Coordinates of C-alpha atoms in Angstrom, one line a residue:
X1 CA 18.6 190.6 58.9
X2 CA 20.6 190.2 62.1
X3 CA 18.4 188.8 64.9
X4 CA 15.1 188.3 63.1
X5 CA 12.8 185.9 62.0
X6 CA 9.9 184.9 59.3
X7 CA 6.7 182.8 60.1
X8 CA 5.9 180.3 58.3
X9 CA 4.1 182.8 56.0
X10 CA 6.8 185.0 55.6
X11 CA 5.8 187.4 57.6
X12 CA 8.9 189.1 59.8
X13 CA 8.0 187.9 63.6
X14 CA 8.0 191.1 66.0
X15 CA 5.4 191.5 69.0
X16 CA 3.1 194.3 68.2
X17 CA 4.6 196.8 70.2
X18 CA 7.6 196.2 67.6
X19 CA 5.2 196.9 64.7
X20 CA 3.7 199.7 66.2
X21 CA 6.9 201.7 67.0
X22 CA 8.2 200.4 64.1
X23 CA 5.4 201.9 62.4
X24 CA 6.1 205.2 64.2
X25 CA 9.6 205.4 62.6
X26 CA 7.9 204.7 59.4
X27 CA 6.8 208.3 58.7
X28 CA 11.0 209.1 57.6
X29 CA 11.1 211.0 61.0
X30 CA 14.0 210.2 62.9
X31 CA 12.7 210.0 66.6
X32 CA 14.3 209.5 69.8
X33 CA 12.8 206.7 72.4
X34 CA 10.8 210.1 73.9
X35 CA 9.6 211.2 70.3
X36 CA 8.2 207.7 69.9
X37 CA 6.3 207.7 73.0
X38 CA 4.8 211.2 72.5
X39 CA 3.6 210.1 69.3
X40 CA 2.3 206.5 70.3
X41 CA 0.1 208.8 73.0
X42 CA -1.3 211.0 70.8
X43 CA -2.4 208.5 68.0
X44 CA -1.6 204.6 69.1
X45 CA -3.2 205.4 72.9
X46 CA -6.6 206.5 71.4
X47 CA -7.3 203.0 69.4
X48 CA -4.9 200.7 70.4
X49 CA -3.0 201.5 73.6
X50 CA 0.4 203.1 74.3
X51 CA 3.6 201.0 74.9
X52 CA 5.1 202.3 78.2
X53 CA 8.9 204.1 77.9
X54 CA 10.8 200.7 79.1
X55 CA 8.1 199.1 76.5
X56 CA 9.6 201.6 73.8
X57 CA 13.1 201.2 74.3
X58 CA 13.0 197.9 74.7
X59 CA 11.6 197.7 70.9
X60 CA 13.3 200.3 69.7
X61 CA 16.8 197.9 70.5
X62 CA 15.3 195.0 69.1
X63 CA 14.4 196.7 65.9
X64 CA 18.0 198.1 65.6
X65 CA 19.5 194.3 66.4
X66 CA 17.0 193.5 63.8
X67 CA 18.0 195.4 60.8
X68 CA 15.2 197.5 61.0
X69 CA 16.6 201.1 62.6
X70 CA 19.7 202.5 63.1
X71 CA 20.1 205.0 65.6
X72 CA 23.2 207.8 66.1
X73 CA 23.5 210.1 69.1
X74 CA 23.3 213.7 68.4
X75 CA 23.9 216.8 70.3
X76 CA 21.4 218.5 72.5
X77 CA 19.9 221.5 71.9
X78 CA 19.6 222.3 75.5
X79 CA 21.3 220.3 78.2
X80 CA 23.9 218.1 78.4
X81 CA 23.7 214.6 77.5
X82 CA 23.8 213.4 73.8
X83 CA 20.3 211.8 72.8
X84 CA 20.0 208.7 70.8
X85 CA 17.8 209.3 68.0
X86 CA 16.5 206.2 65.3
X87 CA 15.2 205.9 62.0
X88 CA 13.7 203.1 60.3
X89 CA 15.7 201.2 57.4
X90 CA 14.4 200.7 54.3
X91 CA 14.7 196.3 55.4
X92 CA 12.6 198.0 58.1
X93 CA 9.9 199.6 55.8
X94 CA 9.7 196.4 53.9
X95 CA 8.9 194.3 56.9
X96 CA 6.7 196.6 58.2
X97 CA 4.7 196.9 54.5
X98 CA 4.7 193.0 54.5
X99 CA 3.5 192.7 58.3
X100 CA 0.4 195.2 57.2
X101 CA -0.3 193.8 53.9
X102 CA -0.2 190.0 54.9
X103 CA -0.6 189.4 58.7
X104 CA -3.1 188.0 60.1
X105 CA -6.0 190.5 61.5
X106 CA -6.6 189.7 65.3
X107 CA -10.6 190.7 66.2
X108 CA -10.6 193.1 68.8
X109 CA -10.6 192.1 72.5
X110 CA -13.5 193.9 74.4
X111 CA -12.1 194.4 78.1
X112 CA -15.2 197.1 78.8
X113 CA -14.5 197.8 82.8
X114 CA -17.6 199.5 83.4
X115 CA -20.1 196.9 81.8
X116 CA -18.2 193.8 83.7
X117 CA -19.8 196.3 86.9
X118 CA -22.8 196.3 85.3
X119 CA -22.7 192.9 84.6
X120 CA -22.2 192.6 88.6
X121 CA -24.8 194.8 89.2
X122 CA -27.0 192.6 91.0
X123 CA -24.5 193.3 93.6
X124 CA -24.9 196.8 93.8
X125 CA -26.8 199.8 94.7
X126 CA -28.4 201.7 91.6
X127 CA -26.5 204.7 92.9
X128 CA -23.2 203.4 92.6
X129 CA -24.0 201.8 89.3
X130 CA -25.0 205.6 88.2
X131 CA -21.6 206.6 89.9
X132 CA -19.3 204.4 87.8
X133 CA -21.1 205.1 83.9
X134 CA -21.2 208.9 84.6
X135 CA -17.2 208.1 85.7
X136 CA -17.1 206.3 81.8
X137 CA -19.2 208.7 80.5
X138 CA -16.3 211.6 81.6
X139 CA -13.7 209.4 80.6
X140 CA -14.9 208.8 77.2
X141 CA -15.8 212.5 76.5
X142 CA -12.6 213.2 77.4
X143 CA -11.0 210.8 74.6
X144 CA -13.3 212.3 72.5
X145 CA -12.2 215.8 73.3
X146 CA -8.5 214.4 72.7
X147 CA -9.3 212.9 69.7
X148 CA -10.7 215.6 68.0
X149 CA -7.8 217.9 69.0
X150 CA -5.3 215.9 67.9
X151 CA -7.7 215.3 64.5
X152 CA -7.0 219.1 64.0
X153 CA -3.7 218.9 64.9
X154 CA -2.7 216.5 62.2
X155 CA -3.5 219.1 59.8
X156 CA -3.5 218.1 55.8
X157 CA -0.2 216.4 56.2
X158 CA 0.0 213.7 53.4
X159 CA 2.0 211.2 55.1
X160 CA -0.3 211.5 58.2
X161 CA -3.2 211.2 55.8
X162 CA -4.1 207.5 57.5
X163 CA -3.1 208.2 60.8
X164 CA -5.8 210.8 60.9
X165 CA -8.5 208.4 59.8
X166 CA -7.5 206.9 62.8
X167 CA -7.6 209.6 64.8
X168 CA -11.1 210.4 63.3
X169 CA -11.8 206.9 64.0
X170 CA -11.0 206.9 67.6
X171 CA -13.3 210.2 67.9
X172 CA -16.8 208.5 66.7
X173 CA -15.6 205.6 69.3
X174 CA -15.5 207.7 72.2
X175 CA -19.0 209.8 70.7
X176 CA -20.5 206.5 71.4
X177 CA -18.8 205.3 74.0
X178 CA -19.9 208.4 75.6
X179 CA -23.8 207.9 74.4
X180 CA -24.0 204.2 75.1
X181 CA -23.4 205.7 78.7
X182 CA -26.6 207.6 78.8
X183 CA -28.3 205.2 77.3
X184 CA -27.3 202.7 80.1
X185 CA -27.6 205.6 82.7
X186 CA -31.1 205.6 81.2
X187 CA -31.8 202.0 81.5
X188 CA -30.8 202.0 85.0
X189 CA -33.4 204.9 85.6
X190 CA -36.1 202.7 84.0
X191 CA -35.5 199.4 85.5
X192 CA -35.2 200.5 89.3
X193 CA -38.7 200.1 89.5
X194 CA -38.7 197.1 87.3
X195 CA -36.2 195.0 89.7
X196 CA -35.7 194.6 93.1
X197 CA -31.9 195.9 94.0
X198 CA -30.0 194.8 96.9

């Protein structure tokens, strides 16, 4: 390895963006920077969240300084600029089997937007409070909307055989993302009378 390093546990040391597009490349698809973010949209955004393009090229670089891709240019199919395209290593596939095997599992971080409103609802009309969990409520039917599209479009692959538990995953989190909002909406509706709003 070039410009890596272990932990102390032996585990390679990237951020998680590097596993994750690492990860990416890990399907034996060679990708450009614009493939990898495509594909962290439609699968990393729906249960983890999506690296930005200065995010993705950044990684992809370190991974290739790493030993873990190589990259070539190839010609375009339309247009007129060569386009850089990368594919994992097989020192690339170890470290990313060793990072998933052995690392560390973070819990989750709950950053829920709409309940730290709620939270603050004592400082708010009912009305607006109904206002920003039917907002939610949209927003999470339309995850769930995504996720189940994207569900069908992974098809019976093999090699996408865990992504789509994921995917399927990410759907059922948006279903009750989407009913804990009525169930709050419904709360709301039942405490107006219970509490004195200002």
């Amino acid at each position: 390895m070039r410009d890596s390093v272990v932990d102390r546990e032996g585990v390679p040391g990237l951020p998680a963006t590097g596993w994750a597009v690492l990860g990416l490349l890990s399907h034996g698809r060679e990708l450009s920077g614009y493939d990898v973010k495509k594909r962290a949209d439609r699968s990393l955004g729906l249960f983890y969240w999506s690296p930005s393009f200065s995010q993705v090229y950044s990684e992809l670089r370190r991974l290739e300084n790493s030993g873990y891709a190589t990259s070539r240019l190839v010609a375009p199919e339309t247009g007129t600029r060569d386009k850089r395209v990368y594919r994992i290593t097989d020192e690339g596939l170890d470290a990313v089997r060793t990072w998933a095997r052995t690392a560390p599992l973070d819990p989750p971080v709950l950053k829920h937007g709409p309940m730290l409103r709620l939270w603050l609802g004592h400082l708010l009309e009912p009305e607006r409070m109904r206002e920003i969990l039917a907002v939610h409520r949209e927003y999470a039917e339309r995850m769930r909307r995504r996720a189940e599209a994207d569900v069908a479009d992974a098809g019976a692959d093999e090699a996408w055989a865990y992504p789509r538990l994921t995917l399927k995953w990410a759907e059922r989190y948006h279903t009750a993302e989407r009913d804990l909002a009525d169930a709050m909406l419904a709360d709301i509706e039942e405490s107006e009378g219970e509490r004195p709003w200002h």
